[in-house]
N, CA, C and O atoms as a MOPAC input file, in Angstrom:
PM7 MOZYME 1SCF
protein

 N    128.85800 1   137.94700 1   142.72600 1
 C    128.58800 1   137.31000 1   144.03300 1
 C    129.23300 1   135.95800 1   144.11300 1
 O    129.24800 1   135.17800 1   143.16000 1
 N    129.76800 1   135.70700 1   145.29000 1
 C    130.41200 1   134.37400 1   145.53800 1
 C    129.44300 1   133.34200 1   145.77900 1
 O    128.50600 1   133.56000 1   146.54700 1
 N    129.58100 1   132.23400 1   145.19400 1
 C    128.66900 1   131.04700 1   145.27700 1
 C    129.13800 1   130.36300 1   146.63000 1
 O    130.28900 1   130.49100 1   147.04600 1
 N    128.21100 1   129.66200 1   147.25600 1
 C    128.48100 1   128.88800 1   148.47300 1
 C    127.97900 1   129.55100 1   149.72000 1
 O    128.24000 1   129.04700 1   150.81200 1
 N    127.30800 1   130.60100 1   149.62900 1
 C    126.80700 1   131.27200 1   150.75900 1
 C    127.92200 1   131.75700 1   151.75000 1
 O    128.97600 1   132.21500 1   151.30800 1
 N    127.68100 1   131.65200 1   153.09100 1
 C    128.60300 1   132.00700 1   154.04700 1
 C    129.92400 1   131.31900 1   154.10800 1
 O    130.96200 1   131.95100 1   154.30100 1
 N    129.88900 1   129.93800 1   153.93300 1
 C    131.13900 1   129.23300 1   153.76600 1
 C    132.00000 1   129.65000 1   152.55300 1
 O    133.22800 1   129.67800 1   152.62400 1
 N    131.32700 1   129.96400 1   151.46400 1
 C    131.97400 1   130.34800 1   150.34900 1
 C    132.62200 1   131.75700 1   150.51300 1
 O    133.75700 1   131.95500 1   150.08000 1
 N    131.96200 1   132.66000 1   151.08700 1
 C    132.45500 1   134.09200 1   151.34000 1
 C    133.54900 1   133.86800 1   152.32000 1
 O    134.59500 1   134.49000 1   152.13200 1
 N    133.45800 1   133.06400 1   153.34700 1
 C    134.48200 1   132.91800 1   154.30700 1
 C    135.72500 1   132.37900 1   153.71600 1
 O    136.80400 1   132.90200 1   153.99400 1
 N    135.64300 1   131.36700 1   152.91900 1
 C    136.78400 1   130.71300 1   152.25100 1
 C    137.55000 1   131.66000 1   151.36000 1
 O    138.78000 1   131.63100 1   151.31800 1
 N    136.82800 1   132.49200 1   150.65300 1
 C    137.50900 1   133.50200 1   149.75500 1
 C    138.08100 1   134.55500 1   150.60400 1
 O    139.16900 1   135.02900 1   150.28000 1
 N    137.45900 1   134.98500 1   151.67900 1
 C    138.03900 1   136.00300 1   152.57200 1
 C    139.35800 1   135.48400 1   153.15200 1
 O    140.35000 1   136.21100 1   153.19300 1
 N    139.36400 1   134.23600 1   153.59400 1
 C    140.58100 1   133.58900 1   154.11100 1
 C    141.68600 1   133.48200 1   153.07500 1
 O    142.87200 1   133.60900 1   153.38100 1
 N    141.26500 1   133.24500 1   151.84800 1
 C    142.26500 1   133.11300 1   150.67100 1
 C    142.78900 1   134.47300 1   150.50000 1
 O    144.00600 1   134.59100 1   150.35900 1
 N    142.02900 1   135.53500 1   150.49300 1
 C    142.48200 1   136.89700 1   150.29200 1
 C    143.38000 1   137.33300 1   151.37800 1
 O    144.41700 1   137.94200 1   151.11400 1
 N    143.02200 1   137.04600 1   152.61200 1
 C    143.97100 1   137.50400 1   153.71300 1
 C    145.26500 1   136.67200 1   153.56000 1
 O    146.34700 1   137.24400 1   153.68900 1
 N    145.20900 1   135.40800 1   153.30300 1
 C    146.40700 1   134.54400 1   153.14000 1
 C    147.27800 1   135.03500 1   151.99600 1
 O    148.50500 1   135.05200 1   152.10600 1
 N    146.64800 1   135.43200 1   150.90300 1
 C    147.49900 1   136.03100 1   149.73400 1
 C    148.24900 1   137.33400 1   150.16300 1
 O    149.45400 1   137.48100 1   149.95800 1
 N    147.52500 1   138.19500 1   150.72100 1
 C    148.16500 1   139.46100 1   151.18400 1
 C    149.21500 1   139.30400 1   152.16500 1
 O    150.27600 1   139.91100 1   152.02600 1
 N    148.97700 1   138.44700 1   153.25700 1
 C    149.95700 1   138.18000 1   154.23700 1
 C    151.14200 1   137.47800 1   153.65700 1
 O    152.27900 1   137.79100 1   154.00800 1
 N    150.92700 1   136.60200 1   152.83700 1
 C    151.96900 1   135.70300 1   152.30200 1
 C    152.89400 1   136.63100 1   151.40500 1
 O    154.11700 1   136.49500 1   151.42800 1
 N    152.30000 1   137.52200 1   150.66200 1
 C    153.08700 1   138.40400 1   149.74900 1
 C    153.94800 1   139.30800 1   150.73000 1
 O    155.16700 1   139.39000 1   150.57900 1
 N    153.29800 1   139.96300 1   151.71000 1
 C    154.14700 1   140.67200 1   152.62600 1
 C    155.19400 1   139.93900 1   153.22100 1
 O    156.32000 1   140.43400 1   153.25800 1
 N    154.94600 1   138.71500 1   153.73800 1
 C    155.88500 1   137.87200 1   154.34400 1
 C    157.08700 1   137.54400 1   153.50200 1
 O    158.22900 1   137.58500 1   153.96000 1
 N    156.80200 1   137.21200 1   152.24200 1
 C    157.90500 1   136.87600 1   151.24500 1
 C    158.73600 1   138.13900 1   151.02200 1
 O    159.96400 1   138.05200 1   150.98400 1
 N    158.10700 1   139.31700 1   150.87200 1
 C    158.87900 1   140.50700 1   150.60200 1
 C    159.62900 1   141.06500 1   151.76400 1
 O    160.71400 1   141.61900 1   151.58600 1
 N    159.08600 1   140.93800 1   152.96600 1
 C    159.76300 1   141.45800 1   154.20700 1
 C    159.55800 1   140.39000 1   155.28000 1
 O    158.69400 1   140.51000 1   156.14800 1
 N    160.31600 1   139.42000 1   155.20000 1
 C    160.09800 1   138.29300 1   156.14700 1
 C    160.31600 1   138.65900 1   157.57800 1
 O    159.60500 1   138.16700 1   158.45500 1
 N    161.29100 1   139.52200 1   157.85100 1
 C    161.65500 1   139.86900 1   159.26500 1
 C    160.40000 1   140.58100 1   159.89800 1
 O    160.09900 1   140.36900 1   161.07300 1
 N    159.71900 1   141.38100 1   159.13800 1
 C    158.63300 1   142.17000 1   159.65200 1
 C    157.25100 1   141.40900 1   159.68700 1
 O    156.46100 1   141.59000 1   160.61300 1
 N    156.98500 1   140.53100 1   158.61800 1
 C    155.63800 1   140.03500 1   158.50200 1
 C    155.60000 1   138.52500 1   158.68000 1
 O    154.53300 1   137.92700 1   158.54400 1
 N    156.73100 1   137.88500 1   158.98000 1
 C    156.55200 1   136.42400 1   159.32200 1
 C    155.67500 1   136.11100 1   160.42700 1
 O    154.93000 1   135.13800 1   160.31300 1
 N    155.66100 1   136.85200 1   161.55100 1
 C    154.78100 1   136.52500 1   162.58600 1
 C    153.29200 1   136.56700 1   162.16700 1
 O    152.49600 1   135.74600 1   162.62200 1
 N    152.91000 1   137.57000 1   161.26000 1
 C    151.60400 1   137.66900 1   160.79300 1
 C    151.30300 1   136.49200 1   159.96600 1
 O    150.21400 1   135.94200 1   160.12600 1
 N    152.17100 1   136.02300 1   159.06800 1
 C    151.82500 1   134.86400 1   158.18700 1
 C    151.71800 1   133.62100 1   159.12500 1
 O    150.81700 1   132.80300 1   158.94300 1
 N    152.59700 1   133.47800 1   160.09000 1
 C    152.49200 1   132.29600 1   160.95100 1
 C    151.17500 1   132.30200 1   161.70500 1
 O    150.49000 1   131.27900 1   161.68600 1
 N    150.78000 1   133.35100 1   162.35200 1
 C    149.62800 1   133.41500 1   163.21400 1
 C    148.37400 1   133.29000 1   162.39900 1
 O    147.42700 1   132.62600 1   162.81900 1
 N    148.34300 1   133.91000 1   161.24300 1
 C    147.21500 1   133.75100 1   160.27200 1
 C    147.10200 1   132.33400 1   159.78700 1
 O    145.99000 1   131.81000 1   159.71900 1
 N    148.21700 1   131.67000 1   159.43800 1
 C    148.13000 1   130.33700 1   159.03800 1
 C    147.63700 1   129.39000 1   160.05000 1
 O    146.83300 1   128.49300 1   159.79500 1
 N    148.17500 1   129.63400 1   161.27100 1
 C    147.79300 1   128.69900 1   162.42600 1
 C    146.28200 1   128.91500 1   162.76800 1
 O    145.55000 1   127.97600 1   163.08100 1
 N    145.86300 1   130.21900 1   162.68800 1
 C    144.49500 1   130.54600 1   162.96700 1
 C    143.55500 1   129.89700 1   161.90500 1
 O    142.53400 1   129.32500 1   162.29000 1
 N    143.87100 1   129.96800 1   160.57100 1
 C    143.07300 1   129.38700 1   159.58900 1
 C    143.05500 1   127.91100 1   159.73400 1
 O    142.00100 1   127.30500 1   159.53900 1
 N    144.14400 1   127.28700 1   160.06200 1
 C    144.18100 1   125.84200 1   160.24500 1
 C    143.26300 1   125.43900 1   161.43000 1
 O    142.49200 1   124.48400 1   161.33500 1
 N    143.37600 1   126.22700 1   162.59200 1
 C    142.56900 1   125.88700 1   163.73200 1
 C    140.96600 1   126.01500 1   163.37000 1
 O    140.14200 1   125.15200 1   163.67100 1
 N    140.69400 1   127.12900 1   162.73700 1
 C    139.28300 1   127.27000 1   162.34900 1
 C    138.83100 1   126.18300 1   161.41300 1
 O    137.72400 1   125.65400 1   161.51500 1
 N    139.73600 1   125.85700 1   160.47900 1
 C    139.42200 1   124.78500 1   159.53100 1
 C    139.16000 1   123.44300 1   160.13600 1
 O    138.27200 1   122.70000 1   159.71700 1
 N    139.99000 1   123.14100 1   161.17400 1
 C    139.73000 1   121.95800 1   161.95100 1
 C    138.39200 1   121.93300 1   162.66700 1
 O    137.69500 1   120.91800 1   162.67400 1
 N    138.04400 1   123.06300 1   163.26900 1
 C    136.73800 1   123.14200 1   163.96900 1
 C    135.64400 1   122.89600 1   162.84300 1
 O    134.74800 1   122.06400 1   162.98400 1
 N    135.78300 1   123.63500 1   161.79600 1
 C    134.69100 1   123.41600 1   160.68700 1
 C    134.60600 1   121.98300 1   160.21000 1
 O    133.53500 1   121.40500 1   160.02600 1
 N    135.84100 1   121.42700 1   160.01500 1
 C    135.87200 1   119.96400 1   159.56700 1
 C    135.09800 1   119.12600 1   160.44000 1
 O    134.29400 1   118.32200 1   159.96800 1
 N    135.29600 1   119.26300 1   161.79700 1
 C    134.54600 1   118.40200 1   162.73200 1
 C    133.07100 1   118.70400 1   162.91300 1
 O    132.25100 1   117.83900 1   163.22000 1
 N    132.78100 1   119.97800 1   162.70500 1
 C    131.32800 1   120.35600 1   162.70500 1
 C    130.71000 1   119.72300 1   161.47300 1
 O    129.62500 1   119.14800 1   161.55000 1
 N    131.40400 1   119.82500 1   160.30800 1
 C    130.73400 1   119.20100 1   159.10500 1
 C    130.64700 1   117.74300 1   159.30100 1
 O    129.68000 1   117.11200 1   158.87300 1
 N    131.61700 1   117.18600 1   159.92900 1
 C    131.63400 1   115.74100 1   160.16900 1
 C    130.45800 1   115.35600 1   161.02700 1
 O    129.76400 1   114.39400 1   160.69700 1
 N    130.19400 1   116.07000 1   162.13200 1
 C    129.00900 1   115.72200 1   162.93500 1
 C    127.70800 1   115.91400 1   162.20400 1
 O    126.76700 1   115.14400 1   162.39800 1
 N    127.63500 1   116.96000 1   161.34000 1
 C    126.40200 1   117.16100 1   160.58600 1
 C    126.20700 1   116.01200 1   159.57200 1
 O    125.09700 1   115.50900 1   159.39300 1
 N    127.31400 1   115.60900 1   158.91500 1
 C    127.24300 1   114.50700 1   157.95500 1
 C    126.88600 1   113.19300 1   158.61400 1
 O    126.18600 1   112.36900 1   158.02700 1
 N    127.34300 1   113.00100 1   159.78000 1
 C    126.95200 1   111.63500 1   160.53900 1
 C    125.60700 1   111.68100 1   160.76100 1
 O    124.95700 1   110.65000 1   160.58200 1
 N    124.98200 1   112.84100 1   161.17400 1
 C    123.57300 1   112.85900 1   161.40900 1
 C    122.73100 1   112.60000 1   160.21500 1
 O    121.69600 1   111.94200 1   160.32100 1
 N    123.13700 1   113.09900 1   159.06600 1
 C    122.47000 1   112.90000 1   157.81200 1
 C    122.70500 1   111.51600 1   157.30700 1
 O    121.88000 1   111.02200 1   156.53800 1
 N    123.76100 1   110.85100 1   157.67500 1
 C    124.06200 1   109.60700 1   157.05500 1
 C    123.14200 1   108.43600 1   157.49400 1
 O    123.23900 1   107.29700 1   157.03600 1
 N    122.25600 1   108.82000 1   158.41000 1
 C    121.20100 1   107.82300 1   158.89000 1
 C    120.16800 1   107.50900 1   157.72100 1
 O    119.63500 1   106.41300 1   157.55200 1
 N    119.97600 1   108.60900 1   156.96300 1
 C    118.97100 1   108.48100 1   155.86500 1
 C    119.49900 1   108.71100 1   154.51000 1
 O    118.80200 1   108.46000 1   153.52700 1
 N    120.79700 1   109.21500 1   154.39900 1
 C    121.32900 1   109.50200 1   153.06500 1
 C    122.63700 1   108.77800 1   153.01900 1
 O    123.31100 1   108.58800 1   154.03100 1
 N    122.99700 1   108.35900 1   151.76900 1
 C    124.32700 1   107.68200 1   151.43200 1
 C    125.43200 1   108.82600 1   151.21900 1
 O    125.69100 1   109.31200 1   150.11800 1
 N    126.00800 1   109.16600 1   152.35200 1
 C    126.97400 1   110.32000 1   152.30000 1
 C    128.38400 1   109.71900 1   152.15900 1
 O    128.70900 1   108.72100 1   152.80300 1
 N    129.20600 1   110.33900 1   151.31300 1
 C    130.61900 1   109.92200 1   151.14100 1
 C    131.47100 1   111.18500 1   151.44400 1
 O    131.06700 1   112.33700 1   151.28800 1
 N    132.77200 1   110.80600 1   151.92300 1
 C    133.67800 1   111.90400 1   152.22100 1
 C    133.88300 1   112.83900 1   151.09000 1
 O    133.87700 1   114.05900 1   151.25700 1
 N    134.08200 1   112.22100 1   149.83400 1
 C    134.37100 1   113.11900 1   148.64700 1
 C    133.16400 1   114.00200 1   148.44200 1
 O    133.34500 1   115.14200 1   148.01300 1
 N    132.00400 1   113.59000 1   148.70200 1
 C    130.81600 1   114.50700 1   148.42900 1
 C    130.73000 1   115.49400 1   149.48000 1
 O    130.28600 1   116.60200 1   149.18100 1
 N    131.11400 1   115.24100 1   150.74900 1
 C    131.07900 1   116.33800 1   151.74400 1
 C    132.13700 1   117.30500 1   151.63700 1
 O    131.86200 1   118.49700 1   151.50200 1
 N    133.42100 1   116.86200 1   151.68900 1
 C    134.55300 1   117.75400 1   151.73300 1
 C    134.97000 1   118.27900 1   150.37100 1
 O    135.48900 1   119.39300 1   150.30600 1
 N    134.78300 1   117.56600 1   149.30400 1
 C    135.28500 1   118.00200 1   148.02200 1
 C    134.03600 1   118.24500 1   147.08200 1
 O    134.22100 1   118.59100 1   145.91500 1
 N    132.84900 1   118.07600 1   147.55900 1
 C    131.57800 1   118.38900 1   146.79200 1
 C    131.53900 1   117.67500 1   145.54500 1
 O    131.02300 1   118.15900 1   144.53700 1
 N    132.11800 1   116.43700 1   145.58800 1
 C    131.93800 1   115.60100 1   144.31700 1
 C    130.59100 1   114.97500 1   144.18600 1
 O    130.16200 1   114.14100 1   144.98300 1
 N    129.92400 1   115.42800 1   143.11400 1
 C    128.52500 1   115.06300 1   142.87700 1
 C    127.48200 1   115.53800 1   143.90700 1
 O    126.36200 1   115.03000 1   143.84300 1
 N    127.72100 1   116.38600 1   144.77400 1
 C    126.85300 1   116.77900 1   145.75900 1
 C    126.44100 1   118.18600 1   145.83300 1
 O    125.58000 1   118.60100 1   146.60800 1
 N    127.15000 1   118.96300 1   144.92100 1
 C    126.89800 1   120.44300 1   144.92400 1
 C    126.79200 1   120.89000 1   143.46900 1
 O    127.39600 1   120.31000 1   142.56600 1
 N    125.95300 1   122.00500 1   143.26800 1
 C    125.92600 1   122.50700 1   141.86200 1
 C    127.28700 1   123.06700 1   141.47500 1
 O    128.07400 1   123.57000 1   142.27600 1
 N    127.49500 1   122.92400 1   140.10900 1
 C    128.83900 1   123.30500 1   139.56300 1
 C    129.34000 1   124.61300 1   140.00100 1
 O    130.53000 1   124.74300 1   140.29000 1
 N    128.44100 1   125.67500 1   140.07600 1
 C    128.88700 1   127.01300 1   140.51000 1
 C    129.49800 1   126.98800 1   141.92000 1
 O    130.58300 1   127.53400 1   142.11600 1
 N    128.81000 1   126.35100 1   142.93500 1
 C    129.20200 1   126.21800 1   144.25600 1
 C    130.43200 1   125.45200 1   144.40600 1
 O    131.30700 1   125.83100 1   145.18500 1
 N    130.55500 1   124.33800 1   143.66900 1
 C    131.77000 1   123.41400 1   143.73700 1
 C    132.92500 1   124.18900 1   143.14400 1
 O    134.02600 1   124.14700 1   143.69300 1
 N    132.72700 1   124.87300 1   142.08000 1
 C    133.81800 1   125.58100 1   141.40700 1
 C    134.29400 1   126.71500 1   142.40300 1
 O    135.49700 1   126.94400 1   142.53000 1
 N    133.45800 1   127.33200 1   143.01800 1
 C    133.85100 1   128.48900 1   143.92700 1
 C    134.62400 1   127.96700 1   145.11500 1
 O    135.73700 1   128.42500 1   145.37400 1
 N    134.02700 1   126.95900 1   145.88900 1
 C    134.73200 1   126.48000 1   147.05800 1
 C    135.96500 1   125.75000 1   146.68500 1
 O    136.99500 1   125.96100 1   147.32700 1
 N    135.94700 1   124.92500 1   145.72000 1
 C    137.20700 1   124.18100 1   145.37700 1
 C    138.25700 1   125.12000 1   144.75700 1
 O    139.45400 1   124.87200 1   144.89800 1
 N    137.83100 1   126.18100 1   144.08100 1
 C    138.77600 1   127.16700 1   143.49600 1
 C    139.44200 1   127.97400 1   144.61500 1
 O    140.59100 1   128.40000 1   144.49800 1
 N    138.71200 1   128.16500 1   145.66800 1
 C    139.29100 1   128.78900 1   146.86100 1
 C    140.26900 1   127.77600 1   147.50500 1
 O    141.35900 1   128.20500 1   147.88300 1
 N    140.00700 1   126.63500 1   147.63900 1
 C    140.90900 1   125.56600 1   148.26000 1
 C    142.14700 1   125.45600 1   147.38000 1
 O    143.26500 1   125.42900 1   147.89500 1
 N    141.96800 1   125.39100 1   146.04900 1
 C    143.14700 1   125.19500 1   145.16900 1
 C    144.06800 1   126.52200 1   145.21600 1
 O    145.28900 1   126.44300 1   145.08300 1
 N    143.44000 1   127.65900 1   145.40200 1
 C    144.16000 1   128.88000 1   145.43300 1
 C    144.95300 1   128.90900 1   146.76300 1
 O    146.10400 1   129.34400 1   146.77400 1
 N    144.37300 1   128.47000 1   147.83700 1
 C    145.04200 1   128.38300 1   149.13500 1
 C    146.34500 1   127.40800 1   148.97000 1
 O    147.44100 1   127.73400 1   149.42500 1
 N    146.13900 1   126.29000 1   148.33900 1
 C    147.24300 1   125.35100 1   148.15800 1
 C    148.28200 1   125.92700 1   147.26600 1
 O    149.45800 1   125.75800 1   147.58800 1
 N    147.99500 1   126.58500 1   146.18700 1
 C    148.94000 1   127.25600 1   145.42300 1
 C    149.70100 1   128.31500 1   146.13600 1
 O    150.91700 1   128.38900 1   145.96400 1
 N    149.11000 1   129.09900 1   146.88600 1
 C    149.71800 1   130.12200 1   147.70500 1
 C    150.77400 1   129.48900 1   148.63600 1
 O    151.88900 1   129.98300 1   148.80100 1
 N    150.35300 1   128.39300 1   149.21400 1
 C    151.27000 1   127.64200 1   150.16100 1
 C    152.47200 1   127.18700 1   149.36000 1
 O    153.59900 1   127.44500 1   149.78300 1
 N    152.30100 1   126.54600 1   148.26000 1
 C    153.40800 1   126.11800 1   147.37000 1
 C    154.37300 1   127.17100 1   147.02200 1
 O    155.59200 1   127.03200 1   147.12300 1
 N    153.74100 1   128.28700 1   146.58700 1
 C    154.57600 1   129.48000 1   146.09700 1
 C    155.33000 1   129.91900 1   147.31100 1
 O    156.54800 1   130.04700 1   147.18800 1
 N    154.79400 1   130.15700 1   148.42200 1
 C    155.51600 1   130.63100 1   149.58100 1
 C    156.62200 1   129.69800 1   149.95900 1
 O    157.71700 1   130.16200 1   150.27900 1
 N    156.38400 1   128.32000 1   149.94100 1
 C    157.37500 1   127.38600 1   150.27100 1
 C    158.55900 1   127.43300 1   149.28500 1
 O    159.72300 1   127.27700 1   149.65500 1
 N    158.20500 1   127.65000 1   148.04500 1
 C    159.28200 1   127.65800 1   147.05800 1
 C    160.06800 1   128.94400 1   147.15100 1
 O    161.28100 1   128.92100 1   146.94400 1
 N    159.41400 1   130.11200 1   147.46300 1
 C    160.09400 1   131.35000 1   147.58700 1
 C    160.85100 1   131.58200 1   148.86000 1
 O    161.85600 1   132.29300 1   148.88700 1
 N    160.37300 1   130.99300 1   149.88900 1
 C    160.99500 1   131.17900 1   151.21000 1
 C    161.15200 1   129.89400 1   151.93700 1
 O    160.61600 1   129.74200 1   153.03400 1
 N    161.93000 1   128.87300 1   151.32200 1
 C    161.98200 1   127.64800 1   152.04500 1
 C    162.95100 1   127.79000 1   153.36100 1
 O    163.76500 1   128.70300 1   153.49700 1
 N    162.75300 1   126.84700 1   154.20700 1
 C    163.45600 1   126.77200 1   155.44600 1
 C    163.34100 1   128.02200 1   156.28200 1
 O    164.27700 1   128.45700 1   156.95200 1
 N    162.05700 1   128.61900 1   156.20600 1
 C    161.80600 1   129.80900 1   157.06000 1
 C    160.49400 1   129.36000 1   157.83400 1
 O    159.93300 1   128.27900 1   157.65800 1
 N    160.10600 1   130.31000 1   158.68000 1
 C    158.86900 1   130.12400 1   159.47200 1
 C    157.67200 1   130.21900 1   158.52200 1
 O    156.60400 1   129.69300 1   158.83500 1
 N    157.83000 1   130.88700 1   157.35600 1
 C    156.74900 1   130.98200 1   156.39300 1
 C    156.21800 1   129.71500 1   155.88100 1
 O    155.13400 1   129.72400 1   155.29800 1
 N    156.90400 1   128.57500 1   156.04700 1
 C    156.38900 1   127.28600 1   155.64400 1
 C    155.12200 1   126.80100 1   156.40000 1
 O    154.45300 1   125.84200 1   156.01600 1
 N    154.86000 1   127.49900 1   157.44800 1
 C    153.66100 1   127.25800 1   158.24100 1
 C    152.35300 1   127.49100 1   157.46400 1
 O    151.27300 1   127.02100 1   157.82200 1
 N    152.54800 1   128.30000 1   156.30800 1
 C    151.40900 1   128.60400 1   155.36300 1
 C    150.88900 1   127.32200 1   154.87700 1
 O    149.72900 1   127.25000 1   154.47100 1
 N    151.65400 1   126.32600 1   154.89000 1
 C    151.11600 1   124.93000 1   154.35900 1
 C    149.98400 1   124.41300 1   155.12200 1
 O    149.30400 1   123.49900 1   154.65600 1
 N    149.70900 1   124.97700 1   156.36700 1
 C    148.55400 1   124.48200 1   157.13300 1
 C    147.30800 1   125.12900 1   156.86300 1
 O    146.24400 1   124.63000 1   157.22700 1
 N    147.38700 1   126.28500 1   156.20500 1
 C    146.19600 1   127.12100 1   155.99700 1
 C    145.18100 1   126.50100 1   155.09300 1
 O    143.99600 1   126.75600 1   155.30700 1
 N    145.51200 1   125.72400 1   154.11700 1
 C    144.38600 1   125.13600 1   153.22000 1
 C    143.32000 1   124.32700 1   154.04800 1
 O    142.20600 1   124.11100 1   153.57000 1
 N    143.65000 1   123.92300 1   155.18800 1
 C    142.64700 1   123.10500 1   155.96800 1
 C    141.43800 1   124.08500 1   156.11000 1
 O    140.34000 1   123.55100 1   156.26000 1
 N    141.49100 1   125.35200 1   156.08500 1
 C    140.37400 1   126.28100 1   156.16700 1
 C    139.49000 1   126.10100 1   155.00600 1
 O    138.27100 1   126.13700 1   155.17900 1
 N    140.00000 1   125.90900 1   153.82200 1
 C    139.20100 1   125.71300 1   152.56300 1
 C    138.47500 1   124.44900 1   152.68300 1
 O    137.29500 1   124.35300 1   152.34400 1
 N    139.19700 1   123.42200 1   153.18500 1
 C    138.55400 1   122.02200 1   153.36100 1
 C    137.43800 1   122.15600 1   154.30700 1
 O    136.36800 1   121.62100 1   154.01600 1
 N    137.56900 1   122.83200 1   155.44600 1
 C    136.51500 1   122.94800 1   156.44800 1
 C    135.37300 1   123.68500 1   155.85100 1
 O    134.23400 1   123.26200 1   156.05100 1
 N    135.58300 1   124.80100 1   155.10100 1
 C    134.46700 1   125.59100 1   154.47000 1
 C    133.71400 1   124.78700 1   153.62200 1
 O    132.48600 1   124.75700 1   153.70900 1
 N    134.42300 1   124.04200 1   152.69800 1
 C    133.73500 1   123.19400 1   151.77000 1
 C    132.92800 1   122.08700 1   152.47400 1
 O    131.80200 1   121.75800 1   152.09800 1
 N    133.57100 1   121.53100 1   153.51900 1
 C    132.90900 1   120.47800 1   154.26700 1
 C    131.62400 1   120.93900 1   154.92800 1
 O    130.62700 1   120.22300 1   155.02200 1
 N    131.71300 1   122.19100 1   155.38400 1
 C    130.56100 1   122.74200 1   156.06800 1
 C    129.30900 1   122.92900 1   155.07800 1
 O    128.15500 1   122.61700 1   155.37400 1
 N    129.68400 1   123.44200 1   153.95500 1
 C    128.66700 1   123.56900 1   152.85500 1
 C    128.16500 1   122.25000 1   152.44200 1
 O    126.95000 1   122.07700 1   152.34700 1
 N    129.03800 1   121.26100 1   152.17600 1
 C    128.68600 1   119.90400 1   151.78900 1
 C    127.78900 1   119.20500 1   152.68000 1
 O    126.80400 1   118.57700 1   152.29100 1
 N    128.18100 1   119.33400 1   153.98300 1
 C    127.30000 1   118.69300 1   155.07900 1
 C    125.96800 1   119.14300 1   155.25300 1
 O    125.00300 1   118.41500 1   155.48300 1
 N    125.95700 1   120.52600 1   155.11900 1
 C    124.58400 1   121.26100 1   155.31100 1
 C    123.65400 1   121.19000 1   154.07600 1
 O    122.45300 1   120.93200 1   154.15400 1
 N    124.29200 1   121.43200 1   152.98400 1
 C    123.52100 1   121.64100 1   151.67900 1
 C    123.73300 1   120.61900 1   150.59300 1
 O    122.99800 1   120.66800 1   149.60600 1
 N    124.63200 1   119.73400 1   150.67700 1
 C    124.97400 1   118.78100 1   149.70500 1
 C    123.73800 1   117.85700 1   149.44300 1
 O    123.01600 1   117.51500 1   150.37800 1
 N    123.51100 1   117.46600 1   148.17800 1
 C    122.44200 1   116.56500 1   147.84500 1
 C    123.16200 1   115.07500 1   147.70500 1
 O    124.16900 1   114.86700 1   147.02900 1
 N    122.50900 1   114.17100 1   148.41000 1
 C    123.03900 1   112.77400 1   148.38700 1
 C    121.83300 1   111.95200 1   148.23300 1
 O    120.71900 1   112.30600 1   148.61800 1
 N    122.12500 1   110.75300 1   147.60900 1
 C    120.98100 1   109.77300 1   147.40500 1
 C    120.48100 1   109.16100 1   148.65200 1
 O    121.26000 1   109.10300 1   149.60400 1
 N    119.31500 1   108.70900 1   148.76800 1
 C    118.83000 1   108.13300 1   149.95600 1
 C    119.56400 1   106.82200 1   150.25900 1
 O    120.05800 1   106.16000 1   149.34600 1
 N    119.63100 1   106.45900 1   151.51400 1
 C    120.31800 1   105.27800 1   151.99600 1
 C    119.54000 1   104.04000 1   151.50400 1
 O    118.31900 1   104.04000 1   151.65700 1
 N    120.14700 1   102.99100 1   150.92800 1
 C    119.42200 1   101.77700 1   150.58700 1
 C    119.40900 1   100.84300 1   151.80400 1
 O    120.34400 1   100.79600 1   152.60300 1
 N    118.34700 1   100.13600 1   151.89600 1
 C    118.25400 1    99.09700 1   153.01700 1
 C    119.34300 1    98.07100 1   152.68700 1
 O    119.61600 1    97.81000 1   151.51600 1
 N    119.96800 1    97.48500 1   153.73000 1
 C    120.87500 1    96.44400 1   153.61900 1
 C    120.25700 1    95.21200 1   153.22600 1
 O    119.18600 1    94.92200 1   153.75900 1
 N    120.79700 1    94.39200 1   152.32200 1
 C    120.12400 1    93.10800 1   151.95400 1
 C    120.23800 1    92.16100 1   153.10000 1
 O    121.26200 1    92.12500 1   153.78300 1
 N    119.24000 1    91.41700 1   153.31800 1
 C    119.16500 1    90.39500 1   154.32600 1
 C    118.72700 1    91.00500 1   155.70100 1
 O    118.58300 1    90.29300 1   156.69400 1
 N    118.51400 1    92.41600 1   155.70900 1
 C    118.06700 1    92.88900 1   157.00700 1
 C    116.50100 1    92.71400 1   157.18500 1
 O    115.72900 1    92.85000 1   156.23600 1
 N    116.12300 1    92.42900 1   158.36600 1
 C    114.69600 1    92.30900 1   158.61700 1
 C    113.97800 1    93.59700 1   158.56200 1
 O    114.62300 1    94.62500 1   158.77200 1
 N    112.71000 1    93.65800 1   158.30100 1
 C    111.93600 1    94.86300 1   158.17600 1
 C    112.14800 1    95.75700 1   159.41800 1
 O    112.14200 1    96.98100 1   159.28400 1
 N    112.32600 1    95.20500 1   160.56600 1
 C    112.46600 1    96.03100 1   161.83300 1
 C    113.79700 1    96.75000 1   161.77700 1
 O    113.91400 1    97.86100 1   162.29400 1
 N    114.80100 1    96.14900 1   161.16600 1
 C    116.09600 1    96.80500 1   161.23400 1
 C    116.17000 1    97.94500 1   160.20700 1
 O    117.04200 1    98.80000 1   160.35600 1
 N    115.35500 1    98.01200 1   159.22500 1
 C    115.41700 1    99.05200 1   158.23000 1
 C    114.69600 1   100.30800 1   158.54000 1
 O    114.85800 1   101.30000 1   157.82900 1
 N    113.91000 1   100.31500 1   159.56300 1
 C    113.17400 1   101.50700 1   159.87800 1
 C    113.83500 1   102.35900 1   161.01500 1
 O    113.30800 1   103.40900 1   161.38500 1

């Protein structure tokens, strides 16, 4: 079972689709380049939406919790090891696929695959913003009691 719930499953599904499409694109660029490009742009677009959804959730939680970017999007110190390993593993795999495609088919439309890892960032961010554990926000020193509530 894939850790990370729906964001984890989605991230690995995107990684699988990117892997298959990229392999096909490298082997038969004339036939599959449009598939790779559209999949990469689609994953990037969905990743951007997830990124901003995660951001808005994190902003809401930041009123009471000390939330950091690394904890939300890279799950640093905010997720169980199993979840972090799964979501970051998917992101790393997406990055490695992008590098491999760029090395194997430079100066082609397949380099658009470099945009796809945004999907992994968005999925991890969504999990982190929803389920990440963060310490409570400390009151600012010098603040009056009325400003801390």
